[in-house]
Amino acid sequence: MSDVTRQPDGTPVGLQTTEPGARGADAAPGPRTDAGGEAHGGELLPHDECDKLGQRLQHAVAGFVDAPRASVEEADRVLEELTARFTDAVAHRRRTLRTSWHDTDPDDRATSTDTEQLRLALRDYRELADRLMRL
């Protein structure tokens, strides 16, 4: 039995884009895309990475009675790796978001396309910040 809490779709709790079934008022129906037009499934980390880290943590917990110190050391390594991967994923997401709007010329009159790009970027920044504050 796994100690990792998951949503019905298998996503670990705390790593999904929005609450299940919830959509922001300005979200369009259909597949979600970021401001750069890339589709994303809502996870910051792929399911297989979360599963592997979860299995390692479960193994550490299961081995506690026989080797308490080794179990805690392994849990520390899992958390360190998870933190590093999570930090990298957030930094990558921020770079992607920044690229989606940063190339627009701030001195030009905004076109409706530029304004829409900026609106989508702002929405994605807000969603990512909200997700991080809920962790």
CSV table of N, CA, C and O in Angstrom, one decimal:
chain,number,residue,atom,x,y,z
A,1,MET,N,0.8,-1.2,0.0
A,1,MET,CA,0.0,0.0,0.0
A,1,MET,C,0.9,1.2,0.0
A,1,MET,O,1.8,1.3,0.8
A,2,SER,N,0.6,2.2,-0.8
A,2,SER,CA,1.4,3.4,-1.0
A,2,SER,C,1.0,4.5,-0.1
A,2,SER,O,-0.2,4.7,0.2
A,3,ASP,N,2.0,5.3,0.5
A,3,ASP,CA,1.7,6.4,1.3
A,3,ASP,C,1.5,7.7,0.5
A,3,ASP,O,1.1,8.7,1.0
A,4,VAL,N,1.7,7.6,-0.8
A,4,VAL,CA,1.6,8.8,-1.7
A,4,VAL,C,0.1,8.9,-2.0
A,4,VAL,O,-0.5,8.1,-2.6
A,5,THR,N,-0.4,10.1,-1.7
A,5,THR,CA,-1.8,10.4,-1.9
A,5,THR,C,-2.0,10.9,-3.4
A,5,THR,O,-1.2,11.7,-3.8
A,6,ARG,N,-2.9,10.3,-4.1
A,6,ARG,CA,-3.1,10.6,-5.5
A,6,ARG,C,-4.5,11.0,-5.8
A,6,ARG,O,-5.4,10.5,-5.2
A,7,GLN,N,-4.7,11.8,-6.9
A,7,GLN,CA,-6.0,12.1,-7.4
A,7,GLN,C,-6.5,10.9,-8.2
A,7,GLN,O,-5.8,10.0,-8.4
A,8,PRO,N,-7.8,10.9,-8.5
A,8,PRO,CA,-8.4,9.8,-9.3
A,8,PRO,C,-7.6,9.5,-10.6
A,8,PRO,O,-7.6,8.3,-11.0
A,9,ASP,N,-7.0,10.5,-11.2
A,9,ASP,CA,-6.3,10.3,-12.5
A,9,ASP,C,-4.9,9.8,-12.2
A,9,ASP,O,-4.1,9.6,-13.2
A,10,GLY,N,-4.5,9.6,-11.0
A,10,GLY,CA,-3.1,9.1,-10.7
A,10,GLY,C,-2.1,10.2,-10.3
A,10,GLY,O,-1.0,10.0,-9.9
A,11,THR,N,-2.5,11.5,-10.5
A,11,THR,CA,-1.6,12.6,-10.2
A,11,THR,C,-1.4,12.7,-8.7
A,11,THR,O,-2.4,12.8,-7.9
A,12,PRO,N,-0.1,12.8,-8.2
A,12,PRO,CA,0.1,13.0,-6.8
A,12,PRO,C,-0.6,14.3,-6.4
A,12,PRO,O,-0.5,15.3,-7.1
A,13,VAL,N,-1.2,14.3,-5.2
A,13,VAL,CA,-1.8,15.5,-4.7
A,13,VAL,C,-0.8,16.6,-4.5
A,13,VAL,O,0.3,16.4,-4.1
A,14,GLY,N,-1.1,17.8,-5.0
A,14,GLY,CA,-0.2,19.0,-4.9
A,14,GLY,C,0.6,19.2,-6.1
A,14,GLY,O,1.2,20.2,-6.2
A,15,LEU,N,0.5,18.4,-7.1
A,15,LEU,CA,1.3,18.6,-8.3
A,15,LEU,C,0.4,18.8,-9.5
A,15,LEU,O,0.9,18.8,-10.6
A,16,GLN,N,-0.9,18.9,-9.4
A,16,GLN,CA,-1.8,19.2,-10.5
A,16,GLN,C,-2.0,20.6,-10.7
A,16,GLN,O,-1.8,21.4,-9.8
A,17,THR,N,-2.5,21.0,-11.9
A,17,THR,CA,-2.7,22.4,-12.3
A,17,THR,C,-3.8,23.0,-11.5
A,17,THR,O,-3.7,24.1,-10.9
A,18,THR,N,-5.0,22.4,-11.5
A,18,THR,CA,-6.2,23.0,-10.8
A,18,THR,C,-6.9,21.9,-10.0
A,18,THR,O,-6.5,20.7,-10.2
A,19,GLU,N,-7.8,22.2,-9.2
A,19,GLU,CA,-8.6,21.2,-8.6
A,19,GLU,C,-9.3,20.4,-9.6
A,19,GLU,O,-9.7,20.9,-10.7
A,20,PRO,N,-9.6,19.1,-9.4
A,20,PRO,CA,-10.2,18.3,-10.4
A,20,PRO,C,-11.6,18.9,-10.8
A,20,PRO,O,-12.4,19.3,-9.9
A,21,GLY,N,-11.7,19.0,-12.1
A,21,GLY,CA,-13.0,19.6,-12.6
A,21,GLY,C,-13.1,21.1,-12.6
A,21,GLY,O,-14.0,21.6,-13.1
A,22,ALA,N,-12.2,21.7,-11.9
A,22,ALA,CA,-12.2,23.2,-11.8
A,22,ALA,C,-11.5,23.8,-12.9
A,22,ALA,O,-10.5,23.4,-13.4
A,23,ARG,N,-12.1,24.9,-13.4
A,23,ARG,CA,-11.5,25.7,-14.5
A,23,ARG,C,-11.7,27.2,-14.1
A,23,ARG,O,-12.7,27.6,-13.6
A,24,GLY,N,-10.7,27.9,-14.4
A,24,GLY,CA,-10.8,29.4,-14.1
A,24,GLY,C,-11.8,30.0,-15.0
A,24,GLY,O,-12.1,29.5,-16.1
A,25,ALA,N,-12.3,31.2,-14.7
A,25,ALA,CA,-13.3,31.9,-15.4
A,25,ALA,C,-12.8,32.2,-16.8
A,25,ALA,O,-13.6,32.3,-17.8
A,26,ASP,N,-11.5,32.4,-16.9
A,26,ASP,CA,-10.9,32.8,-18.2
A,26,ASP,C,-10.3,31.6,-19.0
A,26,ASP,O,-9.7,31.8,-20.0
A,27,ALA,N,-10.5,30.4,-18.5
A,27,ALA,CA,-9.9,29.3,-19.2
A,27,ALA,C,-10.8,28.8,-20.3
A,27,ALA,O,-12.0,28.8,-20.2
A,28,ALA,N,-10.2,28.5,-21.4
A,28,ALA,CA,-10.9,28.0,-22.6
A,28,ALA,C,-11.1,26.6,-22.5
A,28,ALA,O,-10.4,25.8,-21.9
A,29,PRO,N,-12.2,26.1,-23.1
A,29,PRO,CA,-12.5,24.6,-23.0
A,29,PRO,C,-11.5,23.9,-23.9
A,29,PRO,O,-10.8,24.5,-24.7
A,30,GLY,N,-11.3,22.6,-23.7
A,30,GLY,CA,-10.4,21.8,-24.5
A,30,GLY,C,-9.1,21.6,-23.8
A,30,GLY,O,-8.9,22.0,-22.7
A,31,PRO,N,-8.1,21.1,-24.6
A,31,PRO,CA,-6.8,20.8,-24.0
A,31,PRO,C,-6.2,22.1,-23.5
A,31,PRO,O,-6.2,23.1,-24.2
A,32,ARG,N,-5.5,22.1,-22.4
A,32,ARG,CA,-4.8,23.3,-21.8
A,32,ARG,C,-3.5,23.5,-22.5
A,32,ARG,O,-2.8,22.5,-22.8
A,33,THR,N,-3.2,24.7,-22.8
A,33,THR,CA,-1.9,25.0,-23.4
A,33,THR,C,-1.3,26.2,-22.6
A,33,THR,O,-2.0,27.0,-22.0
A,34,ASP,N,0.0,26.3,-22.6
A,34,ASP,CA,0.6,27.4,-21.9
A,34,ASP,C,0.6,28.6,-22.8
A,34,ASP,O,0.2,28.5,-24.0
A,35,ALA,N,1.1,29.7,-22.4
A,35,ALA,CA,1.1,30.9,-23.2
A,35,ALA,C,2.0,30.8,-24.4
A,35,ALA,O,1.8,31.5,-25.4
A,36,GLY,N,2.9,29.8,-24.4
A,36,GLY,CA,3.7,29.6,-25.6
A,36,GLY,C,3.1,28.6,-26.6
A,36,GLY,O,3.6,28.3,-27.6
A,37,GLY,N,1.9,28.1,-26.2
A,37,GLY,CA,1.2,27.2,-27.1
A,37,GLY,C,1.5,25.8,-26.9
A,37,GLY,O,0.9,24.9,-27.5
A,38,GLU,N,2.3,25.4,-25.9
A,38,GLU,CA,2.7,24.1,-25.6
A,38,GLU,C,1.6,23.4,-24.8
A,38,GLU,O,1.2,24.0,-23.8
A,39,ALA,N,1.2,22.2,-25.1
A,39,ALA,CA,0.2,21.5,-24.3
A,39,ALA,C,0.9,21.0,-23.1
A,39,ALA,O,2.1,20.6,-23.1
A,40,HIS,N,0.2,21.1,-21.9
A,40,HIS,CA,0.8,20.5,-20.7
A,40,HIS,C,-0.3,19.8,-20.0
A,40,HIS,O,-1.4,20.2,-20.0
A,41,GLY,N,0.0,18.7,-19.3
A,41,GLY,CA,-1.0,17.9,-18.6
A,41,GLY,C,-1.2,18.3,-17.2
A,41,GLY,O,-2.0,17.8,-16.5
A,42,GLY,N,-0.6,19.4,-16.7
A,42,GLY,CA,-0.8,19.9,-15.4
A,42,GLY,C,0.2,19.5,-14.4
A,42,GLY,O,0.3,20.0,-13.3
A,43,GLU,N,1.0,18.5,-14.6
A,43,GLU,CA,2.0,18.1,-13.7
A,43,GLU,C,3.3,18.9,-13.9
A,43,GLU,O,3.7,19.2,-15.0
A,44,LEU,N,4.0,19.1,-12.8
A,44,LEU,CA,5.3,19.7,-12.9
A,44,LEU,C,6.3,18.6,-13.0
A,44,LEU,O,7.3,18.8,-13.7
A,45,LEU,N,6.0,17.4,-12.5
A,45,LEU,CA,6.9,16.3,-12.6
A,45,LEU,C,6.1,15.1,-13.3
A,45,LEU,O,5.0,14.9,-12.9
A,46,PRO,N,6.8,14.4,-14.2
A,46,PRO,CA,6.1,13.3,-14.8
A,46,PRO,C,5.7,12.2,-13.8
A,46,PRO,O,6.3,12.1,-12.7
A,47,HIS,N,4.6,11.5,-14.1
A,47,HIS,CA,4.1,10.5,-13.2
A,47,HIS,C,5.1,9.4,-12.9
A,47,HIS,O,5.2,9.0,-11.7
A,48,ASP,N,5.9,9.0,-13.9
A,48,ASP,CA,6.9,8.0,-13.6
A,48,ASP,C,8.0,8.4,-12.6
A,48,ASP,O,8.4,7.6,-11.8
A,49,GLU,N,8.4,9.7,-12.6
A,49,GLU,CA,9.3,10.2,-11.7
A,49,GLU,C,8.7,10.2,-10.3
A,49,GLU,O,9.4,9.8,-9.3
A,50,CYS,N,7.5,10.7,-10.2
A,50,CYS,CA,6.8,10.7,-8.9
A,50,CYS,C,6.6,9.3,-8.3
A,50,CYS,O,6.8,9.0,-7.1
A,51,ASP,N,6.3,8.3,-9.2
A,51,ASP,CA,6.1,6.9,-8.8
A,51,ASP,C,7.4,6.4,-8.3
A,51,ASP,O,7.5,5.7,-7.2
A,52,LYS,N,8.5,6.6,-9.0
A,52,LYS,CA,9.8,6.1,-8.6
A,52,LYS,C,10.2,6.7,-7.2
A,52,LYS,O,10.7,5.9,-6.3
A,53,LEU,N,10.1,8.0,-7.1
A,53,LEU,CA,10.4,8.6,-5.8
A,53,LEU,C,9.5,8.1,-4.7
A,53,LEU,O,10.0,7.8,-3.6
A,54,GLY,N,8.2,7.9,-5.0
A,54,GLY,CA,7.3,7.4,-4.0
A,54,GLY,C,7.6,6.0,-3.6
A,54,GLY,O,7.5,5.6,-2.4
A,55,GLN,N,8.1,5.2,-4.5
A,55,GLN,CA,8.5,3.8,-4.2
A,55,GLN,C,9.7,3.8,-3.3
A,55,GLN,O,9.8,3.0,-2.4
A,56,ARG,N,10.6,4.7,-3.6
A,56,ARG,CA,11.8,4.7,-2.8
A,56,ARG,C,11.5,5.2,-1.4
A,56,ARG,O,12.0,4.6,-0.4
A,57,LEU,N,10.6,6.1,-1.3
A,57,LEU,CA,10.2,6.6,0.1
A,57,LEU,C,9.4,5.5,0.8
A,57,LEU,O,9.7,5.2,2.0
A,58,GLN,N,8.6,4.8,0.1
A,58,GLN,CA,7.8,3.6,0.7
A,58,GLN,C,8.8,2.6,1.2
A,58,GLN,O,8.7,2.0,2.2
A,59,HIS,N,9.8,2.3,0.4
A,59,HIS,CA,10.8,1.3,0.7
A,59,HIS,C,11.6,1.7,2.0
A,59,HIS,O,11.8,0.9,2.9
A,60,ALA,N,11.9,3.0,2.1
A,60,ALA,CA,12.6,3.5,3.3
A,60,ALA,C,11.7,3.3,4.5
A,60,ALA,O,12.1,2.9,5.6
A,61,VAL,N,10.4,3.7,4.4
A,61,VAL,CA,9.5,3.5,5.5
A,61,VAL,C,9.3,2.1,5.9
A,61,VAL,O,9.4,1.7,7.1
A,62,ALA,N,9.2,1.2,4.9
A,62,ALA,CA,9.1,-0.3,5.2
A,62,ALA,C,10.3,-0.8,5.9
A,62,ALA,O,10.2,-1.8,6.7
A,63,GLY,N,11.5,-0.3,5.6
A,63,GLY,CA,12.7,-0.8,6.2
A,63,GLY,C,13.1,-0.2,7.5
A,63,GLY,O,14.1,-0.5,8.1
A,64,PHE,N,12.2,0.7,8.1
A,64,PHE,CA,12.6,1.4,9.3
A,64,PHE,C,12.8,0.5,10.5
A,64,PHE,O,13.8,0.7,11.2
A,65,VAL,N,12.0,-0.5,10.7
A,65,VAL,CA,12.2,-1.4,11.9
A,65,VAL,C,13.6,-2.1,11.9
A,65,VAL,O,14.2,-2.1,12.9
A,66,ASP,N,14.0,-2.5,10.7
A,66,ASP,CA,15.3,-3.2,10.6
A,66,ASP,C,16.5,-2.3,10.6
A,66,ASP,O,17.5,-2.7,11.0
A,67,ALA,N,16.3,-1.1,10.0
A,67,ALA,CA,17.4,-0.2,9.8
A,67,ALA,C,16.9,1.3,9.9
A,67,ALA,O,16.8,1.9,8.9
A,68,PRO,N,16.6,1.7,11.1
A,68,PRO,CA,16.1,3.1,11.3
A,68,PRO,C,16.9,4.2,10.7
A,68,PRO,O,16.4,5.0,9.9
A,69,ARG,N,18.2,4.2,10.9
A,69,ARG,CA,19.1,5.3,10.4
A,69,ARG,C,19.1,5.2,8.9
A,69,ARG,O,19.0,6.3,8.2
A,70,ALA,N,19.3,4.1,8.3
A,70,ALA,CA,19.4,3.9,6.8
A,70,ALA,C,18.0,4.4,6.2
A,70,ALA,O,18.0,5.0,5.2
A,71,SER,N,16.9,4.1,6.9
A,71,SER,CA,15.6,4.5,6.4
A,71,SER,C,15.5,6.0,6.3
A,71,SER,O,15.0,6.6,5.3
A,72,VAL,N,15.9,6.6,7.4
A,72,VAL,CA,15.8,8.1,7.5
A,72,VAL,C,16.8,8.7,6.5
A,72,VAL,O,16.4,9.7,5.8
A,73,GLU,N,18.0,8.2,6.3
A,73,GLU,CA,18.9,8.7,5.4
A,73,GLU,C,18.4,8.6,3.9
A,73,GLU,O,18.5,9.5,3.1
A,74,GLU,N,17.7,7.5,3.6
A,74,GLU,CA,17.1,7.3,2.3
A,74,GLU,C,16.0,8.3,2.1
A,74,GLU,O,15.8,8.9,1.0
A,75,ALA,N,15.2,8.5,3.1
A,75,ALA,CA,14.1,9.5,3.0
A,75,ALA,C,14.6,10.9,2.8
A,75,ALA,O,14.1,11.7,2.0
A,76,ASP,N,15.7,11.2,3.4
A,76,ASP,CA,16.4,12.5,3.2
A,76,ASP,C,16.9,12.6,1.8
A,76,ASP,O,16.7,13.7,1.2
A,77,ARG,N,17.5,11.5,1.2
A,77,ARG,CA,17.9,11.6,-0.2
A,77,ARG,C,16.7,11.7,-1.1
A,77,ARG,O,16.8,12.5,-2.1
A,78,VAL,N,15.6,11.1,-0.9
A,78,VAL,CA,14.5,11.2,-1.7
A,78,VAL,C,13.9,12.6,-1.7
A,78,VAL,O,13.6,13.2,-2.7
A,79,LEU,N,13.8,13.2,-0.5
A,79,LEU,CA,13.4,14.6,-0.4
A,79,LEU,C,14.3,15.5,-1.1
A,79,LEU,O,13.9,16.5,-1.8
A,80,GLU,N,15.6,15.3,-1.0
A,80,GLU,CA,16.6,16.2,-1.7
A,80,GLU,C,16.4,16.1,-3.2
A,80,GLU,O,16.4,17.1,-3.9
A,81,GLU,N,16.3,14.9,-3.7
A,81,GLU,CA,16.1,14.7,-5.1
A,81,GLU,C,14.8,15.3,-5.6
A,81,GLU,O,14.7,15.9,-6.6
A,82,LEU,N,13.7,15.1,-4.8
A,82,LEU,CA,12.4,15.6,-5.2
A,82,LEU,C,12.5,17.2,-5.2
A,82,LEU,O,12.0,17.8,-6.1
A,83,THR,N,13.1,17.7,-4.2
A,83,THR,CA,13.2,19.2,-4.2
A,83,THR,C,14.0,19.7,-5.4
A,83,THR,O,13.6,20.7,-6.0
A,84,ALA,N,15.1,19.1,-5.7
A,84,ALA,CA,15.9,19.5,-6.9
A,84,ALA,C,15.1,19.4,-8.2
A,84,ALA,O,15.1,20.3,-9.0
A,85,ARG,N,14.4,18.3,-8.4
A,85,ARG,CA,13.6,18.1,-9.6
A,85,ARG,C,12.5,19.1,-9.7
A,85,ARG,O,12.2,19.6,-10.7
A,86,PHE,N,11.8,19.3,-8.5
A,86,PHE,CA,10.7,20.3,-8.5
A,86,PHE,C,11.2,21.7,-8.8
A,86,PHE,O,10.6,22.4,-9.6
A,87,THR,N,12.4,22.1,-8.2
A,87,THR,CA,12.9,23.4,-8.4
A,87,THR,C,13.3,23.5,-9.9
A,87,THR,O,13.0,24.6,-10.5
A,88,ASP,N,13.9,22.5,-10.5
A,88,ASP,CA,14.2,22.6,-11.9
A,88,ASP,C,13.0,22.7,-12.8
A,88,ASP,O,12.9,23.4,-13.8
A,89,ALA,N,11.9,22.0,-12.4
A,89,ALA,CA,10.7,22.0,-13.2
A,89,ALA,C,10.0,23.4,-13.1
A,89,ALA,O,9.5,23.9,-14.1
A,90,VAL,N,10.0,24.0,-11.9
A,90,VAL,CA,9.4,25.3,-11.8
A,90,VAL,C,10.3,26.3,-12.6
A,90,VAL,O,9.7,27.2,-13.2
A,91,ALA,N,11.6,26.2,-12.5
A,91,ALA,CA,12.5,27.2,-13.2
A,91,ALA,C,12.2,27.0,-14.7
A,91,ALA,O,12.2,28.0,-15.5
A,92,HIS,N,12.1,25.8,-15.2
A,92,HIS,CA,11.9,25.6,-16.6
A,92,HIS,C,10.5,26.2,-17.1
A,92,HIS,O,10.4,26.8,-18.1
A,93,ARG,N,9.5,25.9,-16.2
A,93,ARG,CA,8.2,26.5,-16.5
A,93,ARG,C,8.2,28.0,-16.6
A,93,ARG,O,7.6,28.6,-17.4
A,94,ARG,N,8.9,28.6,-15.6
A,94,ARG,CA,9.1,30.1,-15.6
A,94,ARG,C,9.8,30.6,-16.9
A,94,ARG,O,9.4,31.6,-17.5
A,95,ARG,N,10.8,29.9,-17.3
A,95,ARG,CA,11.5,30.3,-18.5
A,95,ARG,C,10.6,30.2,-19.7
A,95,ARG,O,10.6,31.1,-20.6
A,96,THR,N,9.8,29.2,-19.8
A,96,THR,CA,8.9,29.0,-20.9
A,96,THR,C,7.8,30.1,-20.9
A,96,THR,O,7.5,30.7,-21.9
A,97,LEU,N,7.3,30.4,-19.7
A,97,LEU,CA,6.3,31.5,-19.6
A,97,LEU,C,7.0,32.9,-20.0
A,97,LEU,O,6.4,33.6,-20.7
A,98,ARG,N,8.2,33.1,-19.5
A,98,ARG,CA,8.8,34.4,-19.8
A,98,ARG,C,9.1,34.5,-21.3
A,98,ARG,O,8.9,35.6,-21.9
A,99,THR,N,9.5,33.5,-21.9
A,99,THR,CA,9.8,33.5,-23.4
A,99,THR,C,8.5,33.8,-24.2
A,99,THR,O,8.5,34.5,-25.2
A,100,SER,N,7.4,33.4,-23.7
A,100,SER,CA,6.1,33.6,-24.4
A,100,SER,C,5.7,35.0,-24.5
A,100,SER,O,5.0,35.4,-25.4
A,101,TRP,N,6.1,35.8,-23.6
A,101,TRP,CA,5.7,37.3,-23.6
A,101,TRP,C,6.9,38.2,-23.7
A,101,TRP,O,6.7,39.4,-24.1
A,102,HIS,N,8.0,37.8,-23.3
A,102,HIS,CA,9.2,38.7,-23.2
A,102,HIS,C,9.7,39.2,-24.5
A,102,HIS,O,10.3,40.3,-24.6
A,103,ASP,N,9.4,38.5,-25.6
A,103,ASP,CA,9.9,38.9,-26.9
A,103,ASP,C,9.1,40.0,-27.6
A,103,ASP,O,9.5,40.5,-28.6
A,104,THR,N,8.0,40.3,-27.0
A,104,THR,CA,7.2,41.4,-27.5
A,104,THR,C,7.8,42.7,-27.3
A,104,THR,O,8.4,42.9,-26.2
A,105,ASP,N,7.7,43.6,-28.2
A,105,ASP,CA,8.4,44.9,-28.1
A,105,ASP,C,7.5,45.9,-27.2
A,105,ASP,O,6.4,46.2,-27.6
A,106,PRO,N,8.0,46.3,-26.0
A,106,PRO,CA,7.1,47.1,-25.2
A,106,PRO,C,6.8,48.5,-25.7
A,106,PRO,O,5.9,49.1,-25.3
A,107,ASP,N,7.6,49.0,-26.7
A,107,ASP,CA,7.4,50.3,-27.3
A,107,ASP,C,6.4,50.3,-28.4
A,107,ASP,O,5.8,51.3,-28.7
A,108,ASP,N,6.1,49.1,-29.0
A,108,ASP,CA,5.1,49.0,-30.0
A,108,ASP,C,3.7,49.1,-29.4
A,108,ASP,O,3.5,48.7,-28.3
A,109,ARG,N,2.8,49.6,-30.2
A,109,ARG,CA,1.4,49.6,-29.8
A,109,ARG,C,0.9,48.1,-29.7
A,109,ARG,O,1.2,47.4,-30.6
A,110,ALA,N,0.3,47.8,-28.6
A,110,ALA,CA,-0.1,46.4,-28.5
A,110,ALA,C,-1.2,46.0,-29.5
A,110,ALA,O,-2.2,46.8,-29.7
A,111,THR,N,-1.0,44.9,-30.1
A,111,THR,CA,-2.1,44.4,-31.0
A,111,THR,C,-2.9,43.5,-30.2
A,111,THR,O,-2.6,43.1,-29.1
A,112,SER,N,-4.1,43.1,-30.7
A,112,SER,CA,-4.9,42.2,-30.0
A,112,SER,C,-4.2,40.8,-29.8
A,112,SER,O,-4.4,40.2,-28.7
A,113,THR,N,-3.4,40.4,-30.7
A,113,THR,CA,-2.6,39.2,-30.5
A,113,THR,C,-1.6,39.3,-29.4
A,113,THR,O,-1.5,38.4,-28.5
A,114,ASP,N,-0.9,40.4,-29.3
A,114,ASP,CA,0.0,40.7,-28.2
A,114,ASP,C,-0.7,40.7,-26.9
A,114,ASP,O,-0.3,40.1,-25.9
A,115,THR,N,-1.9,41.4,-26.8
A,115,THR,CA,-2.6,41.5,-25.6
A,115,THR,C,-3.1,40.1,-25.2
A,115,THR,O,-3.1,39.8,-24.0
A,116,GLU,N,-3.5,39.3,-26.1
A,116,GLU,CA,-4.0,37.9,-25.8
A,116,GLU,C,-2.8,37.1,-25.3
A,116,GLU,O,-3.0,36.4,-24.3
A,117,GLN,N,-1.7,37.2,-25.9
A,117,GLN,CA,-0.5,36.5,-25.4
A,117,GLN,C,-0.2,36.9,-24.0
A,117,GLN,O,0.1,36.1,-23.1
A,118,LEU,N,-0.3,38.2,-23.7
A,118,LEU,CA,0.0,38.7,-22.3
A,118,LEU,C,-1.1,38.2,-21.4
A,118,LEU,O,-0.7,37.8,-20.2
A,119,ARG,N,-2.3,38.2,-21.8
A,119,ARG,CA,-3.4,37.7,-20.9
A,119,ARG,C,-3.2,36.2,-20.6
A,119,ARG,O,-3.3,35.8,-19.4
A,120,LEU,N,-2.8,35.4,-21.6
A,120,LEU,CA,-2.6,34.0,-21.3
A,120,LEU,C,-1.4,33.8,-20.4
A,120,LEU,O,-1.4,32.9,-19.6
A,121,ALA,N,-0.3,34.6,-20.6
A,121,ALA,CA,0.9,34.5,-19.8
A,121,ALA,C,0.5,34.9,-18.4
A,121,ALA,O,0.9,34.2,-17.4
A,122,LEU,N,-0.2,35.9,-18.2
A,122,LEU,CA,-0.6,36.3,-16.8
A,122,LEU,C,-1.5,35.2,-16.1
A,122,LEU,O,-1.2,34.9,-15.0
A,123,ARG,N,-2.4,34.6,-16.9
A,123,ARG,CA,-3.2,33.6,-16.4
A,123,ARG,C,-2.3,32.4,-15.9
A,123,ARG,O,-2.5,31.8,-14.8
A,124,ASP,N,-1.3,32.0,-16.8
A,124,ASP,CA,-0.5,30.9,-16.4
A,124,ASP,C,0.4,31.2,-15.3
A,124,ASP,O,0.7,30.3,-14.4
A,125,TYR,N,0.9,32.4,-15.2
A,125,TYR,CA,1.7,32.8,-14.0
A,125,TYR,C,0.9,32.7,-12.7
A,125,TYR,O,1.3,32.2,-11.7
A,126,ARG,N,-0.4,33.2,-12.8
A,126,ARG,CA,-1.2,33.2,-11.6
A,126,ARG,C,-1.5,31.7,-11.2
A,126,ARG,O,-1.5,31.4,-10.0
A,127,GLU,N,-1.8,30.8,-12.2
A,127,GLU,CA,-2.1,29.4,-11.9
A,127,GLU,C,-0.9,28.8,-11.3
A,127,GLU,O,-1.0,28.0,-10.3
A,128,LEU,N,0.3,29.0,-11.8
A,128,LEU,CA,1.5,28.4,-11.2
A,128,LEU,C,1.8,28.9,-9.8
A,128,LEU,O,2.1,28.1,-8.9
A,129,ALA,N,1.7,30.2,-9.6
A,129,ALA,CA,1.9,30.8,-8.3
A,129,ALA,C,0.8,30.2,-7.3
A,129,ALA,O,1.2,29.8,-6.2
A,130,ASP,N,-0.4,30.1,-7.7
A,130,ASP,CA,-1.5,29.5,-6.9
A,130,ASP,C,-1.1,28.1,-6.5
A,130,ASP,O,-1.3,27.6,-5.3
A,131,ARG,N,-0.6,27.3,-7.5
A,131,ARG,CA,-0.3,25.9,-7.2
A,131,ARG,C,0.9,25.8,-6.2
A,131,ARG,O,0.8,25.0,-5.3
A,132,LEU,N,1.8,26.7,-6.3
A,132,LEU,CA,3.0,26.7,-5.4
A,132,LEU,C,2.6,27.1,-4.0
A,132,LEU,O,3.1,26.5,-3.0
A,133,MET,N,1.6,28.0,-3.9
A,133,MET,CA,1.2,28.5,-2.6
A,133,MET,C,0.3,27.4,-1.9
A,133,MET,O,0.2,27.4,-0.7
A,134,ARG,N,-0.3,26.5,-2.6
A,134,ARG,CA,-1.1,25.4,-2.1
A,134,ARG,C,-0.3,24.2,-1.6
A,134,ARG,O,-0.8,23.3,-0.9
A,135,LEU,N,1.0,24.2,-2.0
A,135,LEU,CA,1.8,23.0,-1.6
A,135,LEU,C,2.1,23.0,-0.1
A,135,LEU,O,2.2,24.0,0.6
